[in-house]
Amino acid sequence: MASQNAQTPSSSPSPFASHPEPAPHRDLWSGIAGLVAGGLLIAGHILWMRTPDTSGRGAISNVVNFYSKDSNQVLAETSALMLLAAGLLFMFFLVALSRLAGNRSHLVLVGGTVFTVSLMVSAIAGNMFAITANASEVFRVGPDTALIAILLLDLAYGATIAAMVGAAVLLFAVWRVARESRAVPGWLGWFGFVVAVLSLGAPFSAWATPVLLGVWVLAAGVVLIMNARVAQRDEGQEPAVSPGTAD
């Protein structure tokens, strides 16, 4: 029995256990996605803000004069592409942000998903008239079709209101995480709190708050990138332990 115990081979570490999931690299790419998403959100929304005023008596003439220009039609298409790309990249960024939120990750995911879906609806609706006029040879911009543009622009603004309500849920959750733990910097949490409060007045502020949210996403992307770089540096400083050197 003693000889059998002496001949028991020592267990060697599994090759799968020696290669953990590269979380630092994962957060690095999520942070880069956040940077790009924030920049596209700001640029795309600024282009969308150029759309004509549809609340006054001269709404029909404003719409006809605006969409009759080929340059405005092209800018509308560009705005739609930017906002759609921003939404897709934001979802990739959202996953990493939810990991930082811990037990409030469900609020971050729900709020972020509502924001993304509503943003895409707004991007499509708000620019569909210009895209159709630019791509179709039978659709003409005129007083008889201007009412369609007014309806779509109002729908887009309503979707933007819904998007910012979802963003407010996300930002309030991140603010609470920043207060309860060090997973999120305090300044980023309070910045998000201010944007969330402004977003609650969405019927009056939705024309501007997406730009502020884009700035916040840029800042959060930088935080993710810095966290990933610090984690990579700490991994590189860990001493390597050979399996055969155990006492």
Short mmCIF file of N, CA and C in Angstrom, two decimals, residues 51-204:
data_model
loop_
_atom_site.label_atom_id
_atom_site.label_comp_id
_atom_site.label_asym_id
_atom_site.label_seq_id
_atom_site.Cartn_x
_atom_site.Cartn_y
_atom_site.Cartn_z
N THR A 51 -33.26 69.34 -39.12
CA THR A 51 -34.56 69.19 -39.77
C THR A 51 -35.44 70.40 -39.49
N PRO A 52 -36.34 70.74 -40.40
CA PRO A 52 -37.13 71.97 -40.26
C PRO A 52 -38.13 71.91 -39.12
N ASP A 53 -38.53 73.08 -38.65
CA ASP A 53 -39.54 73.19 -37.61
C ASP A 53 -40.91 72.83 -38.18
N THR A 54 -41.61 71.94 -37.48
CA THR A 54 -42.92 71.48 -37.96
C THR A 54 -44.06 71.92 -37.06
N SER A 55 -43.80 72.84 -36.15
CA SER A 55 -44.84 73.24 -35.19
C SER A 55 -45.58 74.51 -35.60
N GLY A 56 -45.01 75.31 -36.49
CA GLY A 56 -45.63 76.57 -36.86
C GLY A 56 -46.54 76.46 -38.07
N ARG A 57 -47.13 77.59 -38.43
CA ARG A 57 -48.02 77.61 -39.58
C ARG A 57 -47.28 77.42 -40.90
N GLY A 58 -46.01 77.78 -40.90
CA GLY A 58 -45.23 77.62 -42.13
C GLY A 58 -44.51 76.30 -42.22
N ALA A 59 -45.03 75.27 -41.52
CA ALA A 59 -44.35 73.97 -41.48
C ALA A 59 -44.26 73.34 -42.85
N ILE A 60 -45.33 73.43 -43.62
CA ILE A 60 -45.34 72.77 -44.93
C ILE A 60 -44.30 73.39 -45.86
N SER A 61 -44.25 74.71 -45.91
CA SER A 61 -43.25 75.37 -46.77
C SER A 61 -41.85 75.11 -46.27
N ASN A 62 -41.65 75.05 -44.94
CA ASN A 62 -40.32 74.75 -44.39
C ASN A 62 -39.86 73.36 -44.81
N VAL A 63 -40.78 72.40 -44.74
CA VAL A 63 -40.45 71.02 -45.11
C VAL A 63 -40.12 70.93 -46.60
N VAL A 64 -40.93 71.56 -47.43
CA VAL A 64 -40.70 71.50 -48.87
C VAL A 64 -39.37 72.15 -49.24
N ASN A 65 -39.09 73.31 -48.67
CA ASN A 65 -37.83 74.00 -48.98
C ASN A 65 -36.62 73.21 -48.50
N PHE A 66 -36.75 72.54 -47.36
CA PHE A 66 -35.61 71.80 -46.80
C PHE A 66 -35.32 70.54 -47.61
N TYR A 67 -36.35 69.72 -47.84
CA TYR A 67 -36.12 68.44 -48.48
C TYR A 67 -36.01 68.53 -50.00
N SER A 68 -36.27 69.69 -50.57
CA SER A 68 -36.07 69.86 -52.00
C SER A 68 -34.59 69.91 -52.37
N LYS A 69 -33.74 70.18 -51.41
CA LYS A 69 -32.30 70.27 -51.66
C LYS A 69 -31.67 68.88 -51.57
N ASP A 70 -30.93 68.52 -52.60
CA ASP A 70 -30.27 67.21 -52.61
C ASP A 70 -29.28 67.07 -51.47
N SER A 71 -28.61 68.16 -51.10
CA SER A 71 -27.62 68.09 -50.02
C SER A 71 -28.28 67.72 -48.70
N ASN A 72 -29.47 68.23 -48.44
CA ASN A 72 -30.16 67.88 -47.20
C ASN A 72 -30.63 66.43 -47.21
N GLN A 73 -31.00 65.92 -48.36
CA GLN A 73 -31.38 64.51 -48.46
C GLN A 73 -30.19 63.60 -48.15
N VAL A 74 -29.02 63.96 -48.68
CA VAL A 74 -27.82 63.16 -48.42
C VAL A 74 -27.43 63.23 -46.95
N LEU A 75 -27.53 64.42 -46.34
CA LEU A 75 -27.21 64.55 -44.93
C LEU A 75 -28.16 63.74 -44.06
N ALA A 76 -29.43 63.67 -44.47
CA ALA A 76 -30.39 62.87 -43.72
C ALA A 76 -30.03 61.39 -43.78
N GLU A 77 -29.64 60.91 -44.95
CA GLU A 77 -29.19 59.52 -45.06
C GLU A 77 -27.96 59.27 -44.20
N THR A 78 -27.04 60.21 -44.20
CA THR A 78 -25.84 60.07 -43.38
C THR A 78 -26.18 60.03 -41.91
N SER A 79 -27.12 60.87 -41.48
CA SER A 79 -27.54 60.89 -40.09
C SER A 79 -28.14 59.54 -39.69
N ALA A 80 -28.98 58.98 -40.57
CA ALA A 80 -29.60 57.68 -40.26
C ALA A 80 -28.55 56.59 -40.11
N LEU A 81 -27.58 56.55 -40.99
CA LEU A 81 -26.53 55.54 -40.91
C LEU A 81 -25.70 55.70 -39.64
N MET A 82 -25.39 56.94 -39.29
CA MET A 82 -24.61 57.19 -38.07
C MET A 82 -25.35 56.72 -36.83
N LEU A 83 -26.63 57.06 -36.74
CA LEU A 83 -27.41 56.70 -35.55
C LEU A 83 -27.63 55.19 -35.46
N LEU A 84 -27.85 54.53 -36.59
CA LEU A 84 -28.00 53.08 -36.57
C LEU A 84 -26.71 52.40 -36.15
N ALA A 85 -25.58 52.86 -36.66
CA ALA A 85 -24.29 52.30 -36.26
C ALA A 85 -24.02 52.58 -34.79
N ALA A 86 -24.39 53.76 -34.32
CA ALA A 86 -24.21 54.10 -32.90
C ALA A 86 -25.01 53.14 -32.02
N GLY A 87 -26.24 52.81 -32.45
CA GLY A 87 -27.05 51.88 -31.67
C GLY A 87 -26.44 50.49 -31.59
N LEU A 88 -25.92 49.99 -32.69
CA LEU A 88 -25.32 48.66 -32.69
C LEU A 88 -24.07 48.62 -31.80
N LEU A 89 -23.22 49.62 -31.91
CA LEU A 89 -22.01 49.66 -31.09
C LEU A 89 -22.35 49.89 -29.62
N PHE A 90 -23.42 50.64 -29.37
CA PHE A 90 -23.82 50.89 -27.98
C PHE A 90 -24.21 49.59 -27.28
N MET A 91 -24.83 48.66 -28.00
CA MET A 91 -25.20 47.39 -27.39
C MET A 91 -23.96 46.60 -26.95
N PHE A 92 -22.91 46.65 -27.76
CA PHE A 92 -21.66 45.98 -27.39
C PHE A 92 -21.05 46.64 -26.16
N PHE A 93 -21.10 47.96 -26.12
CA PHE A 93 -20.61 48.71 -24.97
C PHE A 93 -21.47 48.45 -23.74
N LEU A 94 -22.78 48.26 -23.95
CA LEU A 94 -23.71 48.08 -22.84
C LEU A 94 -23.41 46.82 -22.04
N VAL A 95 -22.97 45.77 -22.70
CA VAL A 95 -22.68 44.52 -22.00
C VAL A 95 -21.57 44.72 -20.98
N ALA A 96 -20.51 45.42 -21.37
CA ALA A 96 -19.41 45.69 -20.44
C ALA A 96 -19.86 46.60 -19.31
N LEU A 97 -20.70 47.58 -19.64
CA LEU A 97 -21.20 48.49 -18.60
C LEU A 97 -22.05 47.75 -17.59
N SER A 98 -22.83 46.78 -18.03
CA SER A 98 -23.67 46.01 -17.11
C SER A 98 -22.82 45.16 -16.17
N ARG A 99 -21.65 44.72 -16.61
CA ARG A 99 -20.77 43.94 -15.73
C ARG A 99 -20.29 44.81 -14.57
N LEU A 100 -20.03 46.08 -14.83
CA LEU A 100 -19.61 46.98 -13.76
C LEU A 100 -20.75 47.27 -12.79
N ALA A 101 -22.00 47.16 -13.26
CA ALA A 101 -23.15 47.52 -12.43
C ALA A 101 -23.48 46.47 -11.39
N GLY A 102 -22.94 45.27 -11.50
CA GLY A 102 -23.16 44.24 -10.48
C GLY A 102 -24.63 43.87 -10.35
N ASN A 103 -25.19 44.00 -9.12
CA ASN A 103 -26.57 43.59 -8.89
C ASN A 103 -27.59 44.53 -9.50
N ARG A 104 -27.16 45.62 -10.10
CA ARG A 104 -28.05 46.52 -10.82
C ARG A 104 -27.88 46.39 -12.34
N SER A 105 -27.27 45.30 -12.75
CA SER A 105 -27.03 45.11 -14.17
C SER A 105 -28.32 44.99 -14.97
N HIS A 106 -29.38 44.45 -14.33
CA HIS A 106 -30.65 44.30 -15.06
C HIS A 106 -31.24 45.66 -15.42
N LEU A 107 -31.07 46.65 -14.54
CA LEU A 107 -31.56 48.00 -14.85
C LEU A 107 -30.76 48.62 -15.99
N VAL A 108 -29.46 48.40 -15.96
CA VAL A 108 -28.61 48.92 -17.03
C VAL A 108 -28.99 48.29 -18.37
N LEU A 109 -29.20 46.97 -18.38
CA LEU A 109 -29.53 46.29 -19.62
C LEU A 109 -30.91 46.69 -20.14
N VAL A 110 -31.89 46.78 -19.25
CA VAL A 110 -33.24 47.15 -19.68
C VAL A 110 -33.25 48.59 -20.20
N GLY A 111 -32.68 49.52 -19.43
CA GLY A 111 -32.65 50.91 -19.86
C GLY A 111 -31.88 51.10 -21.15
N GLY A 112 -30.74 50.42 -21.26
CA GLY A 112 -29.93 50.54 -22.46
C GLY A 112 -30.60 49.94 -23.68
N THR A 113 -31.32 48.84 -23.49
CA THR A 113 -32.03 48.21 -24.62
C THR A 113 -33.17 49.10 -25.11
N VAL A 114 -33.93 49.68 -24.17
CA VAL A 114 -35.00 50.60 -24.56
C VAL A 114 -34.43 51.80 -25.31
N PHE A 115 -33.30 52.31 -24.83
CA PHE A 115 -32.67 53.43 -25.51
C PHE A 115 -32.26 53.06 -26.93
N THR A 116 -31.63 51.90 -27.09
CA THR A 116 -31.13 51.51 -28.41
C THR A 116 -32.25 51.28 -29.40
N VAL A 117 -33.28 50.54 -28.98
CA VAL A 117 -34.40 50.27 -29.89
C VAL A 117 -35.09 51.58 -30.29
N SER A 118 -35.34 52.43 -29.32
CA SER A 118 -36.02 53.70 -29.61
C SER A 118 -35.15 54.61 -30.47
N LEU A 119 -33.84 54.57 -30.24
CA LEU A 119 -32.93 55.37 -31.07
C LEU A 119 -33.00 54.94 -32.53
N MET A 120 -33.02 53.64 -32.76
CA MET A 120 -33.08 53.14 -34.13
C MET A 120 -34.41 53.49 -34.81
N VAL A 121 -35.50 53.40 -34.03
CA VAL A 121 -36.80 53.80 -34.59
C VAL A 121 -36.79 55.27 -34.96
N SER A 122 -36.21 56.09 -34.09
CA SER A 122 -36.12 57.53 -34.37
C SER A 122 -35.26 57.80 -35.60
N ALA A 123 -34.14 57.09 -35.73
CA ALA A 123 -33.24 57.30 -36.87
C ALA A 123 -33.92 56.95 -38.18
N ILE A 124 -34.69 55.87 -38.19
CA ILE A 124 -35.36 55.45 -39.42
C ILE A 124 -36.53 56.38 -39.75
N ALA A 125 -37.36 56.64 -38.74
CA ALA A 125 -38.55 57.47 -39.00
C ALA A 125 -38.17 58.90 -39.36
N GLY A 126 -37.22 59.47 -38.64
CA GLY A 126 -36.88 60.86 -38.87
C GLY A 126 -36.21 61.14 -40.19
N ASN A 127 -35.67 60.11 -40.82
CA ASN A 127 -34.95 60.32 -42.08
C ASN A 127 -35.56 59.55 -43.25
N MET A 128 -36.65 58.85 -43.01
CA MET A 128 -37.24 58.03 -44.06
C MET A 128 -37.75 58.88 -45.22
N PHE A 129 -38.32 60.03 -44.94
CA PHE A 129 -38.84 60.89 -46.01
C PHE A 129 -37.71 61.30 -46.95
N ALA A 130 -36.59 61.74 -46.38
CA ALA A 130 -35.47 62.17 -47.22
C ALA A 130 -34.85 61.00 -47.98
N ILE A 131 -34.77 59.84 -47.33
CA ILE A 131 -34.21 58.66 -48.00
C ILE A 131 -35.09 58.25 -49.18
N THR A 132 -36.41 58.28 -48.97
CA THR A 132 -37.33 57.92 -50.05
C THR A 132 -37.25 58.92 -51.20
N ALA A 133 -37.21 60.19 -50.87
CA ALA A 133 -37.13 61.21 -51.92
C ALA A 133 -35.84 61.12 -52.71
N ASN A 134 -34.77 60.71 -52.06
CA ASN A 134 -33.47 60.63 -52.72
C ASN A 134 -33.33 59.36 -53.54
N ALA A 135 -34.01 58.28 -53.12
CA ALA A 135 -33.83 57.00 -53.78
C ALA A 135 -34.91 56.69 -54.81
N SER A 136 -36.05 57.35 -54.72
CA SER A 136 -37.17 57.03 -55.61
C SER A 136 -37.31 58.09 -56.69
N GLU A 137 -37.62 57.64 -57.90
CA GLU A 137 -37.83 58.57 -59.02
C GLU A 137 -39.29 59.01 -59.13
N VAL A 138 -40.20 58.36 -58.43
CA VAL A 138 -41.63 58.70 -58.54
C VAL A 138 -42.13 59.47 -57.32
N PHE A 139 -41.33 59.50 -56.26
CA PHE A 139 -41.74 60.23 -55.05
C PHE A 139 -41.20 61.65 -55.14
N ARG A 140 -42.08 62.63 -55.07
CA ARG A 140 -41.70 64.03 -55.23
C ARG A 140 -41.95 64.79 -53.93
N VAL A 141 -41.06 65.72 -53.64
CA VAL A 141 -41.22 66.59 -52.48
C VAL A 141 -42.12 67.74 -52.87
N GLY A 142 -43.24 67.89 -52.18
CA GLY A 142 -44.19 68.96 -52.48
C GLY A 142 -45.16 69.13 -51.34
N PRO A 143 -46.05 70.09 -51.45
CA PRO A 143 -47.03 70.32 -50.37
C PRO A 143 -47.90 69.10 -50.09
N ASP A 144 -48.18 68.27 -51.12
CA ASP A 144 -49.03 67.11 -50.91
C ASP A 144 -48.33 65.99 -50.15
N THR A 145 -47.01 65.94 -50.20
CA THR A 145 -46.26 64.91 -49.47
C THR A 145 -45.59 65.45 -48.20
N ALA A 146 -45.64 66.76 -48.00
CA ALA A 146 -44.97 67.36 -46.84
C ALA A 146 -45.61 66.89 -45.53
N LEU A 147 -46.91 66.59 -45.56
CA LEU A 147 -47.58 66.12 -44.35
C LEU A 147 -47.01 64.78 -43.88
N ILE A 148 -46.55 63.97 -44.84
CA ILE A 148 -45.92 62.69 -44.47
C ILE A 148 -44.63 62.96 -43.70
N ALA A 149 -43.86 63.92 -44.17
CA ALA A 149 -42.61 64.27 -43.50
C ALA A 149 -42.87 64.78 -42.09
N ILE A 150 -43.92 65.61 -41.94
CA ILE A 150 -44.25 66.14 -40.61
C ILE A 150 -44.64 65.01 -39.67
N LEU A 151 -45.43 64.07 -40.15
CA LEU A 151 -45.82 62.93 -39.33
C LEU A 151 -44.62 62.10 -38.91
N LEU A 152 -43.71 61.83 -39.85
CA LEU A 152 -42.53 61.02 -39.54
C LEU A 152 -41.59 61.75 -38.58
N LEU A 153 -41.44 63.06 -38.74
CA LEU A 153 -40.58 63.81 -37.82
C LEU A 153 -41.15 63.83 -36.41
N ASP A 154 -42.47 63.94 -36.29
CA ASP A 154 -43.09 63.88 -34.96
C ASP A 154 -42.93 62.49 -34.35
N LEU A 155 -43.05 61.45 -35.18
CA LEU A 155 -42.83 60.09 -34.70
C LEU A 155 -41.39 59.92 -34.22
N ALA A 156 -40.45 60.47 -34.96
CA ALA A 156 -39.04 60.37 -34.58
C ALA A 156 -38.78 61.07 -33.25
N TYR A 157 -39.40 62.22 -33.05
CA TYR A 157 -39.19 62.93 -31.78
C TYR A 157 -39.81 62.15 -30.62
N GLY A 158 -40.98 61.53 -30.86
CA GLY A 158 -41.57 60.69 -29.83
C GLY A 158 -40.68 59.51 -29.47
N ALA A 159 -40.05 58.90 -30.47
CA ALA A 159 -39.13 57.79 -30.20
C ALA A 159 -37.89 58.28 -29.46
N THR A 160 -37.45 59.50 -29.75
CA THR A 160 -36.31 60.06 -29.02
C THR A 160 -36.66 60.28 -27.55
N ILE A 161 -37.89 60.72 -27.28
CA ILE A 161 -38.34 60.86 -25.89
C ILE A 161 -38.28 59.52 -25.17
N ALA A 162 -38.78 58.47 -25.82
CA ALA A 162 -38.73 57.13 -25.21
C ALA A 162 -37.29 56.68 -25.01
N ALA A 163 -36.41 57.00 -25.97
CA ALA A 163 -35.00 56.62 -25.85
C ALA A 163 -34.36 57.26 -24.63
N MET A 164 -34.66 58.53 -24.38
CA MET A 164 -34.03 59.22 -23.27
C MET A 164 -34.62 58.78 -21.93
N VAL A 165 -35.86 58.32 -21.91
CA VAL A 165 -36.40 57.74 -20.68
C VAL A 165 -35.65 56.46 -20.35
N GLY A 166 -35.41 55.62 -21.36
CA GLY A 166 -34.61 54.43 -21.14
C GLY A 166 -33.19 54.76 -20.70
N ALA A 167 -32.60 55.79 -21.30
CA ALA A 167 -31.26 56.21 -20.91
C ALA A 167 -31.24 56.68 -19.46
N ALA A 168 -32.32 57.35 -19.01
CA ALA A 168 -32.38 57.82 -17.63
C ALA A 168 -32.34 56.65 -16.65
N VAL A 169 -33.04 55.56 -16.97
CA VAL A 169 -33.00 54.37 -16.11
C VAL A 169 -31.58 53.83 -16.01
N LEU A 170 -30.91 53.74 -17.14
CA LEU A 170 -29.52 53.26 -17.17
C LEU A 170 -28.62 54.17 -16.33
N LEU A 171 -28.75 55.47 -16.51
CA LEU A 171 -27.85 56.42 -15.84
C LEU A 171 -28.09 56.46 -14.34
N PHE A 172 -29.35 56.38 -13.92
CA PHE A 172 -29.63 56.34 -12.49
C PHE A 172 -29.04 55.09 -11.85
N ALA A 173 -29.10 53.96 -12.57
CA ALA A 173 -28.53 52.72 -12.04
C ALA A 173 -27.01 52.85 -11.90
N VAL A 174 -26.35 53.43 -12.90
CA VAL A 174 -24.90 53.61 -12.81
C VAL A 174 -24.55 54.57 -11.69
N TRP A 175 -25.36 55.59 -11.48
CA TRP A 175 -25.12 56.54 -10.39
C TRP A 175 -25.18 55.83 -9.04
N ARG A 176 -26.17 54.94 -8.86
CA ARG A 176 -26.26 54.21 -7.61
C ARG A 176 -25.05 53.29 -7.41
N VAL A 177 -24.60 52.67 -8.48
CA VAL A 177 -23.41 51.82 -8.38
C VAL A 177 -22.20 52.65 -7.98
N ALA A 178 -22.06 53.84 -8.55
CA ALA A 178 -20.93 54.71 -8.22
C ALA A 178 -20.95 55.11 -6.75
N ARG A 179 -22.14 55.26 -6.17
CA ARG A 179 -22.24 55.64 -4.76
C ARG A 179 -21.97 54.47 -3.82
N GLU A 180 -22.29 53.26 -4.27
CA GLU A 180 -22.20 52.10 -3.39
C GLU A 180 -20.88 51.35 -3.51
N SER A 181 -20.16 51.52 -4.62
CA SER A 181 -18.91 50.78 -4.81
C SER A 181 -17.96 51.62 -5.65
N ARG A 182 -16.76 51.09 -5.82
CA ARG A 182 -15.75 51.77 -6.62
C ARG A 182 -15.67 51.22 -8.04
N ALA A 183 -16.65 50.42 -8.42
CA ALA A 183 -16.63 49.85 -9.77
C ALA A 183 -16.79 50.93 -10.82
N VAL A 184 -17.48 52.01 -10.47
CA VAL A 184 -17.68 53.14 -11.38
C VAL A 184 -17.16 54.39 -10.69
N PRO A 185 -16.34 55.21 -11.36
CA PRO A 185 -15.85 56.45 -10.73
C PRO A 185 -16.99 57.36 -10.31
N GLY A 186 -16.80 58.05 -9.20
CA GLY A 186 -17.85 58.92 -8.69
C GLY A 186 -18.23 60.03 -9.65
N TRP A 187 -17.22 60.63 -10.31
CA TRP A 187 -17.52 61.73 -11.22
C TRP A 187 -18.37 61.26 -12.40
N LEU A 188 -18.13 60.01 -12.85
CA LEU A 188 -18.92 59.49 -13.97
C LEU A 188 -20.36 59.24 -13.52
N GLY A 189 -20.53 58.77 -12.28
CA GLY A 189 -21.87 58.55 -11.76
C GLY A 189 -22.66 59.84 -11.62
N TRP A 190 -22.02 60.90 -11.11
CA TRP A 190 -22.71 62.17 -10.94
C TRP A 190 -22.97 62.85 -12.28
N PHE A 191 -22.06 62.70 -13.21
CA PHE A 191 -22.29 63.21 -14.56
C PHE A 191 -23.53 62.55 -15.17
N GLY A 192 -23.61 61.23 -15.02
CA GLY A 192 -24.77 60.51 -15.51
C GLY A 192 -26.05 60.91 -14.79
N PHE A 193 -25.94 61.21 -13.49
CA PHE A 193 -27.11 61.65 -12.73
C PHE A 193 -27.68 62.96 -13.30
N VAL A 194 -26.80 63.89 -13.63
CA VAL A 194 -27.25 65.16 -14.20
C VAL A 194 -27.95 64.94 -15.54
N VAL A 195 -27.34 64.09 -16.39
CA VAL A 195 -27.94 63.81 -17.69
C VAL A 195 -29.28 63.10 -17.51
N ALA A 196 -29.37 62.20 -16.52
CA ALA A 196 -30.63 61.48 -16.27
C ALA A 196 -31.73 62.43 -15.83
N VAL A 197 -31.41 63.38 -14.96
CA VAL A 197 -32.41 64.35 -14.51
C VAL A 197 -32.90 65.19 -15.68
N LEU A 198 -31.97 65.63 -16.51
CA LEU A 198 -32.37 66.40 -17.69
C LEU A 198 -33.20 65.56 -18.65
N SER A 199 -32.92 64.27 -18.70
CA SER A 199 -33.65 63.39 -19.61
C SER A 199 -35.09 63.18 -19.17
N LEU A 200 -35.38 63.39 -17.88
CA LEU A 200 -36.75 63.23 -17.41
C LEU A 200 -37.67 64.31 -17.98
N GLY A 201 -37.09 65.41 -18.40
CA GLY A 201 -37.87 66.43 -19.10
C GLY A 201 -37.84 66.22 -20.59
N ALA A 202 -37.89 64.95 -21.01
CA ALA A 202 -37.68 64.59 -22.42
C ALA A 202 -38.60 65.31 -23.40
N PRO A 203 -39.90 65.54 -23.09
CA PRO A 203 -40.73 66.23 -24.09
C PRO A 203 -40.20 67.61 -24.45
N PHE A 204 -39.41 68.21 -23.54
CA PHE A 204 -38.88 69.55 -23.79
C PHE A 204 -37.38 69.56 -24.06
#
